[in-house]
N, CA, C and O atoms as a Tinker XYZ file with bonds, in Angstrom:
   380  protein
     1  N     36.836000  -62.975000   93.811000    73     2
     2  CA    36.070000  -62.725000   92.603000    64     1     3
     3  C     34.962000  -63.777000   92.513000    63     2     4     5
     4  O     35.130000  -64.924000   92.926000    81     3
     5  N     33.850000  -63.356000   91.970000    73     3     6
     6  CA    32.676000  -64.214000   91.825000    64     5     7
     7  C     32.559000  -64.700000   90.383000    63     6     8     9
     8  O     32.758000  -63.925000   89.448000    81     7
     9  N     32.239000  -65.967000   90.203000    73     7    10
    10  CA    31.967000  -66.518000   88.886000    64     9    11
    11  C     30.562000  -66.105000   88.465000    63    10    12    13
    12  O     29.633000  -66.159000   89.271000    81    11
    13  N     30.397000  -65.695000   87.211000    73    11    14
    14  CA    29.091000  -65.330000   86.664000    64    13    15
    15  C     28.848000  -66.053000   85.342000    63    14    16    17
    16  O     29.764000  -66.237000   84.540000    81    15
    17  N     27.610000  -66.453000   85.136000    73    15    18
    18  CA    27.143000  -66.942000   83.841000    64    17    19
    19  C     26.182000  -65.876000   83.342000    63    18    20    21
    20  O     25.216000  -65.526000   84.021000    81    19
    21  N     26.454000  -65.365000   82.153000    73    19    22
    22  CA    25.660000  -64.262000   81.598000    64    21    23
    23  C     25.030000  -64.728000   80.293000    63    22    24    25
    24  O     25.730000  -65.077000   79.343000    81    23
    25  N     23.713000  -64.728000   80.258000    73    23    26
    26  CA    22.988000  -65.012000   79.012000    64    25    27
    27  C     22.658000  -63.679000   78.361000    63    26    28    29
    28  O     22.339000  -62.710000   79.051000    81    27
    29  N     22.733000  -63.625000   77.035000    73    27    30
    30  CA    22.316000  -62.407000   76.359000    64    29    31
    31  C     21.367000  -62.745000   75.225000    63    30    32    33
    32  O     21.343000  -63.867000   74.720000    81    31
    33  N     20.580000  -61.739000   74.837000    73    31    34
    34  CA    19.691000  -61.901000   73.684000    64    33    35
    35  C     19.453000  -60.545000   73.043000    63    34    36    37
    36  O     19.470000  -59.504000   73.699000    81    35
    37  N     19.232000  -60.596000   71.753000    73    35    38
    38  CA    18.930000  -59.388000   70.978000    64    37    39
    39  C     17.427000  -59.238000   70.839000    63    38    40    41
    40  O     16.690000  -60.222000   70.792000    81    39
    41  N     16.987000  -57.991000   70.773000    73    39    42
    42  CA    15.566000  -57.723000   70.618000    64    41    43
    43  C     15.108000  -57.887000   69.172000    63    42    44    45
    44  O     13.938000  -58.162000   68.910000    81    43
    45  N     16.057000  -57.713000   68.221000    73    43    46
    46  CA    15.690000  -57.865000   66.811000    64    45    47
    47  C     16.922000  -58.209000   65.978000    63    46    48    49
    48  O     18.057000  -58.051000   66.427000    81    47
    49  N     16.679000  -58.678000   64.772000    73    47    50
    50  CA    17.750000  -59.140000   63.885000    64    49    51
    51  C     18.648000  -57.993000   63.423000    63    50    52    53
    52  O     19.844000  -58.194000   63.210000    81    51
    53  N     18.094000  -56.811000   63.270000    73    51    54
    54  CA    18.897000  -55.669000   62.832000    64    53    55
    55  C     19.957000  -55.313000   63.880000    63    54    56    57
    56  O     21.122000  -55.100000   63.543000    81    55
    57  N     19.546000  -55.251000   65.153000    73    55    58
    58  CA    20.510000  -54.979000   66.222000    64    57    59
    59  C     21.554000  -56.083000   66.302000    63    58    60    61
    60  O     22.729000  -55.815000   66.551000    81    59
    61  N     21.124000  -57.326000   66.092000    73    59    62
    62  CA    22.059000  -58.451000   66.118000    64    61    63
    63  C     23.114000  -58.297000   65.025000    63    62    64    65
    64  O     24.295000  -58.535000   65.278000    81    63
    65  N     22.714000  -57.907000   63.827000    73    63    66
    66  CA    23.651000  -57.730000   62.719000    64    65    67
    67  C     24.662000  -56.634000   63.029000    63    66    68    69
    68  O     25.862000  -56.832000   62.843000    81    67
    69  N     24.192000  -55.477000   63.500000    73    67    70
    70  CA    25.090000  -54.372000   63.823000    64    69    71
    71  C     26.051000  -54.760000   64.950000    63    70    72    73
    72  O     27.245000  -54.472000   64.873000    81    71
    73  N     25.539000  -55.406000   65.987000    73    71    74
    74  CA    26.373000  -55.796000   67.120000    64    73    75
    75  C     27.398000  -56.856000   66.720000    63    74    76    77
    76  O     28.543000  -56.811000   67.170000    81    75
    77  N     26.995000  -57.805000   65.881000    73    75    78
    78  CA    27.923000  -58.849000   65.431000    64    77    79
    79  C     29.063000  -58.235000   64.634000    63    78    80    81
    80  O     30.221000  -58.611000   64.819000    81    79
    81  N     28.749000  -57.295000   63.751000    73    79    82
    82  CA    29.796000  -56.601000   62.990000    64    81    83
    83  C     30.759000  -55.873000   63.917000    63    82    84    85
    84  O     31.975000  -55.957000   63.743000    81    83
    85  N     30.223000  -55.163000   64.898000    73    83    86
    86  CA    31.061000  -54.430000   65.850000    64    85    87
    87  C     31.880000  -55.384000   66.707000    63    86    88    89
    88  O     33.058000  -55.131000   66.956000    81    87
    89  N     31.273000  -56.480000   67.164000    73    87    90
    90  CA    31.986000  -57.450000   67.985000    64    89    91
    91  C     33.137000  -58.081000   67.205000    63    90    92    93
    92  O     34.232000  -58.238000   67.746000    81    91
    93  N     32.906000  -58.445000   65.939000    73    91    94
    94  CA    33.963000  -59.052000   65.123000    64    93    95
    95  C     35.117000  -58.074000   64.905000    63    94    96    97
    96  O     36.282000  -58.473000   64.900000    81    95
    97  N     34.794000  -56.808000   64.728000    73    95    98
    98  CA    35.829000  -55.773000   64.604000    64    97    99
    99  C     36.627000  -55.691000   65.906000    63    98   100   101
   100  O     37.857000  -55.643000   65.887000    81    99
   101  N     35.928000  -55.676000   67.017000    73    99   102
   102  CA    36.522000  -55.641000   68.349000    64   101   103
   103  C     37.442000  -56.846000   68.551000    63   102   104   105
   104  O     38.543000  -56.712000   69.085000    81   103
   105  N     36.984000  -58.018000   68.123000    73   103   106
   106  CA    37.732000  -59.262000   68.247000    64   105   107
   107  C     39.000000  -59.232000   67.384000    63   106   108   109
   108  O     40.076000  -59.601000   67.854000    81   107
   109  N     38.878000  -58.796000   66.128000    73   107   110
   110  CA    40.028000  -58.723000   65.215000    64   109   111
   111  C     41.115000  -57.791000   65.734000    63   110   112   113
   112  O     42.304000  -58.025000   65.515000    81   111
   113  N     40.697000  -56.729000   66.427000    73   111   114
   114  CA    41.646000  -55.755000   66.961000    64   113   115
   115  C     42.274000  -56.214000   68.276000    63   114   116   117
   116  O     43.109000  -55.508000   68.843000    81   115
   117  N     41.879000  -57.390000   68.764000    73   115   118
   118  CA    42.443000  -57.933000   69.990000    64   117   119
   119  C     41.926000  -57.289000   71.263000    63   118   120   121
   120  O     42.472000  -57.530000   72.340000    81   119
   121  N     40.890000  -56.479000   71.160000    73   119   122
   122  CA    40.359000  -55.780000   72.336000    64   121   123
   123  C     39.652000  -56.716000   73.307000    63   122   124   125
   124  O     39.455000  -56.369000   74.472000    81   123
   125  N     39.274000  -57.888000   72.841000    73   123   126
   126  CA    38.573000  -58.841000   73.700000    64   125   127
   127  C     39.470000  -59.296000   74.853000    63   126   128   129
   128  O     38.976000  -59.736000   75.892000    81   127
   129  N     40.770000  -59.190000   74.670000    73   127   130
   130  CA    41.724000  -59.647000   75.679000    64   129   131
   131  C     42.291000  -58.499000   76.517000    63   130   132   133
   132  O     43.254000  -58.685000   77.261000    81   131
   133  N     41.690000  -57.313000   76.394000    73   131   134
   134  CA    42.195000  -56.207000   77.210000    64   133   135
   135  C     41.959000  -56.487000   78.691000    63   134   136   137
   136  O     40.963000  -57.106000   79.064000    81   135
   137  N     42.873000  -56.029000   79.520000    73   135   138
   138  CA    42.799000  -56.267000   80.952000    64   137   139
   139  C     41.880000  -55.221000   81.583000    63   138   140   141
   140  O     42.055000  -54.019000   81.386000    81   139
   141  N     40.911000  -55.700000   82.336000    73   139   142
   142  CA    40.003000  -54.829000   83.081000    64   141   143
   143  C     40.118000  -55.244000   84.543000    63   142   144   145
   144  O     39.854000  -56.397000   84.884000    81   143
   145  N     40.508000  -54.316000   85.403000    73   143   146
   146  CA    40.641000  -54.629000   86.831000    64   145   147
   147  C     39.330000  -55.163000   87.379000    63   146   148   149
   148  O     38.276000  -54.553000   87.195000    81   147
   149  N     39.397000  -56.300000   88.051000    73   147   150
   150  CA    38.222000  -56.884000   88.684000    64   149   151
   151  C     37.355000  -57.699000   87.749000    63   150   152   153
   152  O     36.229000  -58.051000   88.099000    81   151
   153  N     37.872000  -58.013000   86.536000    73   151   154
   154  CA    37.093000  -58.779000   85.558000    64   153   155
   155  C     38.018000  -59.715000   84.802000    63   154   156   157
   156  O     39.099000  -59.320000   84.363000    81   155
   157  N     37.578000  -60.971000   84.653000    73   155   158
   158  CA    38.328000  -61.937000   83.844000    64   157   159
   159  C     37.352000  -62.724000   82.977000    63   158   160   161
   160  O     36.495000  -63.445000   83.487000    81   159
   161  N     37.490000  -62.578000   81.677000    73   159   162
   162  CA    36.664000  -63.312000   80.727000    64   161   163
   163  C     37.173000  -64.742000   80.635000    63   162   164   165
   164  O     38.366000  -64.972000   80.439000    81   163
   165  N     36.263000  -65.704000   80.777000    73   163   166
   166  CA    36.624000  -67.118000   80.692000    64   165   167
   167  C     36.222000  -67.721000   79.350000    63   166   168   169
   168  O     36.993000  -68.470000   78.749000    81   167
   169  N     35.017000  -67.397000   78.876000    73   167   170
   170  CA    34.483000  -68.075000   77.685000    64   169   171
   171  C     33.284000  -67.312000   77.141000    63   170   172   173
   172  O     32.496000  -66.747000   77.899000    81   171
   173  N     33.156000  -67.304000   75.816000    73   171   174
   174  CA    31.965000  -66.757000   75.156000    64   173   175
   175  C     31.481000  -67.786000   74.147000    63   174   176   177
   176  O     32.273000  -68.317000   73.369000    81   175
   177  N     30.177000  -68.069000   74.157000    73   175   178
   178  CA    29.564000  -68.959000   73.166000    64   177   179
   179  C     28.432000  -68.188000   72.489000    63   178   180   181
   180  O     27.569000  -67.611000   73.151000    81   179
   181  N     28.456000  -68.191000   71.160000    73   179   182
   182  CA    27.451000  -67.480000   70.369000    64   181   183
   183  C     26.477000  -68.483000   69.750000    63   182   184   185
   184  O     26.892000  -69.518000   69.229000    81   183
   185  N     25.205000  -68.178000   69.807000    73   183   186
   186  CA    24.193000  -68.957000   69.087000    64   185   187
   187  C     23.437000  -67.978000   68.182000    63   186   188   189
   188  O     22.333000  -67.539000   68.503000    81   187
   189  N     24.057000  -67.646000   67.043000    73   187   190
   190  CA    23.511000  -66.609000   66.168000    64   189   191
   191  C     22.182000  -66.973000   65.515000    63   190   192   193
   192  O     21.444000  -66.086000   65.087000    81   191
   193  N     21.868000  -68.252000   65.433000    73   191   194
   194  CA    20.616000  -68.643000   64.794000    64   193   195
   195  C     19.396000  -68.105000   65.540000    63   194   196   197
   196  O     18.337000  -67.917000   64.941000    81   195
   197  N     19.539000  -67.856000   66.851000    73   195   198
   198  CA    18.402000  -67.279000   67.582000    64   197   199
   199  C     18.765000  -65.979000   68.306000    63   198   200   201
   200  O     17.986000  -65.490000   69.123000    81   199
   201  N     19.938000  -65.419000   68.013000    73   199   202
   202  CA    20.324000  -64.128000   68.573000    64   201   203
   203  C     20.621000  -64.142000   70.053000    63   202   204   205
   204  O     20.326000  -63.178000   70.760000    81   203
   205  N     21.215000  -65.249000   70.535000    73   203   206
   206  CA    21.547000  -65.355000   71.949000    64   205   207
   207  C     22.983000  -65.821000   72.122000    63   206   208   209
   208  O     23.673000  -66.124000   71.149000    81   207
   209  N     23.420000  -65.875000   73.364000    73   207   210
   210  CA    24.738000  -66.384000   73.671000    64   209   211
   211  C     24.958000  -66.445000   75.161000    63   210   212   213
   212  O     24.094000  -66.070000   75.954000    81   211
   213  N     26.151000  -66.932000   75.535000    73   211   214
   214  CA    26.508000  -67.104000   76.939000    64   213   215
   215  C     27.937000  -66.613000   77.146000    63   214   216   217
   216  O     28.826000  -66.868000   76.335000    81   215
   217  N     28.128000  -65.914000   78.238000    73   215   218
   218  CA    29.459000  -65.475000   78.659000    64   217   219
   219  C     29.710000  -66.082000   80.034000    63   218   220   221
   220  O     28.833000  -66.066000   80.898000    81   219
   221  N     30.911000  -66.615000   80.231000    73   219   222
   222  CA    31.331000  -67.066000   81.556000    64   221   223
   223  C     32.533000  -66.208000   81.935000    63   222   224   225
   224  O     33.510000  -66.108000   81.193000    81   223
   225  N     32.433000  -65.597000   83.104000    73   223   226
   226  CA    33.489000  -64.690000   83.535000    64   225   227
   227  C     33.556000  -64.662000   85.049000    63   226   228   229
   228  O     32.686000  -65.197000   85.736000    81   227
   229  N     34.604000  -64.030000   85.559000    73   227   230
   230  CA    34.707000  -63.728000   86.978000    64   229   231
   231  C     34.752000  -62.220000   87.104000    63   230   232   233
   232  O     35.405000  -61.540000   86.313000    81   231
   233  N     34.048000  -61.695000   88.112000    73   231   234
   234  CA    34.030000  -60.251000   88.345000    64   233   235
   235  C     33.972000  -59.981000   89.836000    63   234   236   237
   236  O     33.479000  -60.797000   90.615000    81   235
   237  N     34.479000  -58.831000   90.213000    73   235   238
   238  CA    34.445000  -58.455000   91.623000    64   237   239
   239  C     33.023000  -58.273000   92.116000    63   238   240   241
   240  O     32.706000  -58.624000   93.253000    81   239
   241  N     32.160000  -57.721000   91.260000    73   239   242
   242  CA    30.779000  -57.494000   91.664000    64   241   243
   243  C     29.905000  -57.258000   90.432000    63   242   244   245
   244  O     30.399000  -57.060000   89.322000    81   243
   245  N     28.612000  -57.285000   90.660000    73   243   246
   246  CA    27.672000  -57.149000   89.564000    64   245   247
   247  C     27.660000  -55.731000   88.994000    63   246   248   249
   248  O     27.415000  -55.556000   87.801000    81   247
   249  N     27.914000  -54.727000   89.812000    73   247   250
   250  CA    27.913000  -53.355000   89.291000    64   249   251
   251  C     29.020000  -53.159000   88.265000    63   250   252   253
   252  O     28.859000  -52.375000   87.329000    81   251
   253  N     30.138000  -53.857000   88.423000    73   251   254
   254  CA    31.200000  -53.799000   87.419000    64   253   255
   255  C     30.714000  -54.405000   86.104000    63   254   256   257
   256  O     31.034000  -53.891000   85.032000    81   255
   257  N     29.952000  -55.483000   86.174000    73   255   258
   258  CA    29.404000  -56.095000   84.958000    64   257   259
   259  C     28.469000  -55.130000   84.235000    63   258   260   261
   260  O     28.519000  -55.016000   83.010000    81   259
   261  N     27.619000  -54.435000   84.988000    73   259   262
   262  CA    26.730000  -53.454000   84.362000    64   261   263
   263  C     27.535000  -52.382000   83.638000    63   262   264   265
   264  O     27.159000  -51.951000   82.548000    81   263
   265  N     28.643000  -51.949000   84.239000    73   263   266
   266  CA    29.499000  -50.933000   83.630000    64   265   267
   267  C     30.159000  -51.453000   82.343000    63   266   268   269
   268  O     30.186000  -50.760000   81.327000    81   267
   269  N     30.685000  -52.673000   82.403000    73   267   270
   270  CA    31.386000  -53.253000   81.250000    64   269   271
   271  C     30.442000  -53.474000   80.070000    63   270   272   273
   272  O     30.811000  -53.201000   78.928000    81   271
   273  N     29.233000  -53.964000   80.330000    73   271   274
   274  CA    28.304000  -54.305000   79.251000    64   273   275
   275  C     27.357000  -53.162000   78.866000    63   274   276   277
   276  O     26.499000  -53.330000   78.000000    81   275
   277  N     27.514000  -52.014000   79.503000    73   275   278
   278  CA    26.645000  -50.868000   79.250000    64   277   279
   279  C     26.637000  -50.446000   77.775000    63   278   280   281
   280  O     25.573000  -50.176000   77.218000    81   279
   281  N     27.785000  -50.390000   77.158000    73   279   282
   282  CA    27.872000  -49.947000   75.757000    64   281   283
   283  C     27.070000  -50.861000   74.830000    63   282   284   285
   284  O     26.466000  -50.385000   73.868000    81   283
   285  N     27.056000  -52.168000   75.107000    73   283   286
   286  CA    26.321000  -53.124000   74.270000    64   285   287
   287  C     24.816000  -52.988000   74.488000    63   286   288   289
   288  O     24.031000  -53.104000   73.547000    81   287
   289  N     24.420000  -52.741000   75.736000    73   287   290
   290  CA    22.984000  -52.533000   76.035000    64   289   291
   291  C     22.476000  -51.263000   75.351000    63   290   292   293
   292  O     21.424000  -51.267000   74.712000    81   291
   293  N     23.234000  -50.186000   75.492000    73   291   294
   294  CA    22.787000  -48.899000   74.977000    64   293   295
   295  C     22.846000  -48.804000   73.458000    63   294   296   297
   296  O     21.947000  -48.228000   72.846000    81   295
   297  N     23.873000  -49.351000   72.844000    73   295   298
   298  CA    24.067000  -49.196000   71.394000    64   297   299
   299  C     23.390000  -50.263000   70.554000    63   298   300   301
   300  O     23.077000  -50.025000   69.387000    81   299
   301  N     23.155000  -51.452000   71.138000    73   299   302
   302  CA    22.651000  -52.562000   70.325000    64   301   303
   303  C     21.439000  -53.263000   70.932000    63   302   304   305
   304  O     21.038000  -54.328000   70.461000    81   303
   305  N     20.863000  -52.684000   71.956000    73   303   306
   306  CA    19.651000  -53.231000   72.598000    64   305   307
   307  C     19.808000  -54.706000   72.965000    63   306   308   309
   308  O     18.915000  -55.519000   72.728000    81   307
   309  N     20.951000  -55.028000   73.543000    73   307   310
   310  CA    21.195000  -56.397000   74.010000    64   309   311
   311  C     20.703000  -56.496000   75.450000    63   310   312   313
   312  O     20.997000  -55.629000   76.272000    81   311
   313  N     19.962000  -57.542000   75.749000    73   311   314
   314  CA    19.528000  -57.808000   77.118000    64   313   315
   315  C     20.473000  -58.826000   77.733000    63   314   316   317
   316  O     20.781000  -59.853000   77.127000    81   315
   317  N     20.932000  -58.529000   78.948000    73   315   318
   318  CA    21.843000  -59.420000   79.660000    64   317   319
   319  C     21.182000  -59.922000   80.937000    63   318   320   321
   320  O     20.492000  -59.172000   81.627000    81   319
   321  N     21.398000  -61.192000   81.242000    73   319   322
   322  CA    20.935000  -61.790000   82.486000    64   321   323
   323  C     22.169000  -62.278000   83.247000    63   322   324   325
   324  O     22.758000  -63.300000   82.895000    81   323
   325  N     22.560000  -61.536000   84.298000    73   323   326
   326  CA    23.738000  -61.870000   85.090000    64   325   327
   327  C     23.343000  -62.836000   86.208000    63   326   328   329
   328  O     22.448000  -62.540000   87.001000    81   327
   329  N     24.012000  -63.991000   86.270000    73   327   330
   330  CA    23.709000  -64.978000   87.313000    64   329   331
   331  C     24.993000  -65.417000   88.005000    63   330   332   333
   332  O     25.891000  -65.948000   87.352000    81   331
   333  N     25.096000  -65.201000   89.327000    73   331   334
   334  CA    26.241000  -65.735000   90.059000    64   333   335
   335  C     26.233000  -67.259000   89.972000    63   334   336   337
   336  O     25.170000  -67.879000   89.952000    81   335
   337  N     27.417000  -67.854000   89.920000    73   335   338
   338  CA    27.517000  -69.301000   89.759000    64   337   339
   339  C     28.631000  -69.851000   90.653000    63   338   340   341
   340  O     29.425000  -69.096000   91.215000    81   339
   341  N     28.673000  -71.171000   90.772000    73   339   342
   342  CA    29.698000  -71.873000   91.537000    64   341   343
   343  C     30.491000  -72.791000   90.617000    63   342   344   345
   344  O     29.942000  -73.376000   89.684000    81   343
   345  N     31.767000  -72.908000   90.884000    73   343   346
   346  CA    32.578000  -73.913000   90.204000    64   345   347
   347  C     32.276000  -75.266000   90.854000    63   346   348   349
   348  O     31.596000  -75.325000   91.878000    81   347
   349  N     32.777000  -76.344000   90.266000    73   347   350
   350  CA    32.628000  -77.672000   90.878000    64   349   351
   351  C     33.216000  -77.696000   92.284000    63   350   352   353
   352  O     32.610000  -78.240000   93.207000    81   351
   353  N     34.393000  -77.108000   92.441000    73   351   354
   354  CA    35.070000  -77.100000   93.729000    64   353   355
   355  C     34.271000  -76.318000   94.772000    63   354   356   357
   356  O     34.160000  -76.748000   95.920000    81   355
   357  N     33.717000  -75.177000   94.378000    73   355   358
   358  CA    32.910000  -74.384000   95.307000    64   357   359
   359  C     31.632000  -75.107000   95.709000    63   358   360   361
   360  O     31.221000  -75.058000   96.868000    81   359
   361  N     31.015000  -75.771000   94.759000    73   359   362
   362  CA    29.818000  -76.539000   95.062000    64   361   363
   363  C     30.144000  -77.664000   96.052000    63   362   364   365
   364  O     29.425000  -77.870000   97.029000    81   363
   365  N     31.217000  -78.375000   95.789000    73   363   366
   366  CA    31.619000  -79.485000   96.665000    64   365   367
   367  C     31.914000  -78.993000   98.081000    63   366   368   369
   368  O     31.476000  -79.608000   99.053000    81   367
   369  N     32.642000  -77.904000   98.202000    73   367   370
   370  CA    33.008000  -77.410000   99.536000    64   369   371
   371  C     31.805000  -76.848000  100.296000    63   370   372   373
   372  O     31.829000  -76.792000  101.525000    81   371
   373  N     30.772000  -76.439000   99.594000    73   371   374
   374  CA    29.583000  -75.901000  100.274000    64   373   375
   375  C     28.565000  -76.982000  100.604000    63   374   376   377
   376  O     27.610000  -76.742000  101.343000    81   375
   377  N     28.772000  -78.168000  100.056000    73   375   378
   378  CA    27.796000  -79.251000  100.242000    64   377   379
   379  C     28.031000  -79.964000  101.501000    63   378   380
   380  O     27.306000  -80.906000  101.822000    81   379
């Protein structure tokens, strides 16, 4: 599995409000911890003051990430920037 750092941003405040409401509902229902084959969520950080955030996860491939985040892109106009990353151990072993 590959480590990914994903930055997101909203195009406008209205989409951010709708998405935040939906995300909080999703979170309260415990759906954030659902098991998805080939995907492991590590961390989410929200910066609501500017409508952005960061997700750290592991995924089998980038096409799986596009599939998982598709609903947020289509329904709430969220832009995602998927970036493969290295852990400290991976960086050390490649150096």
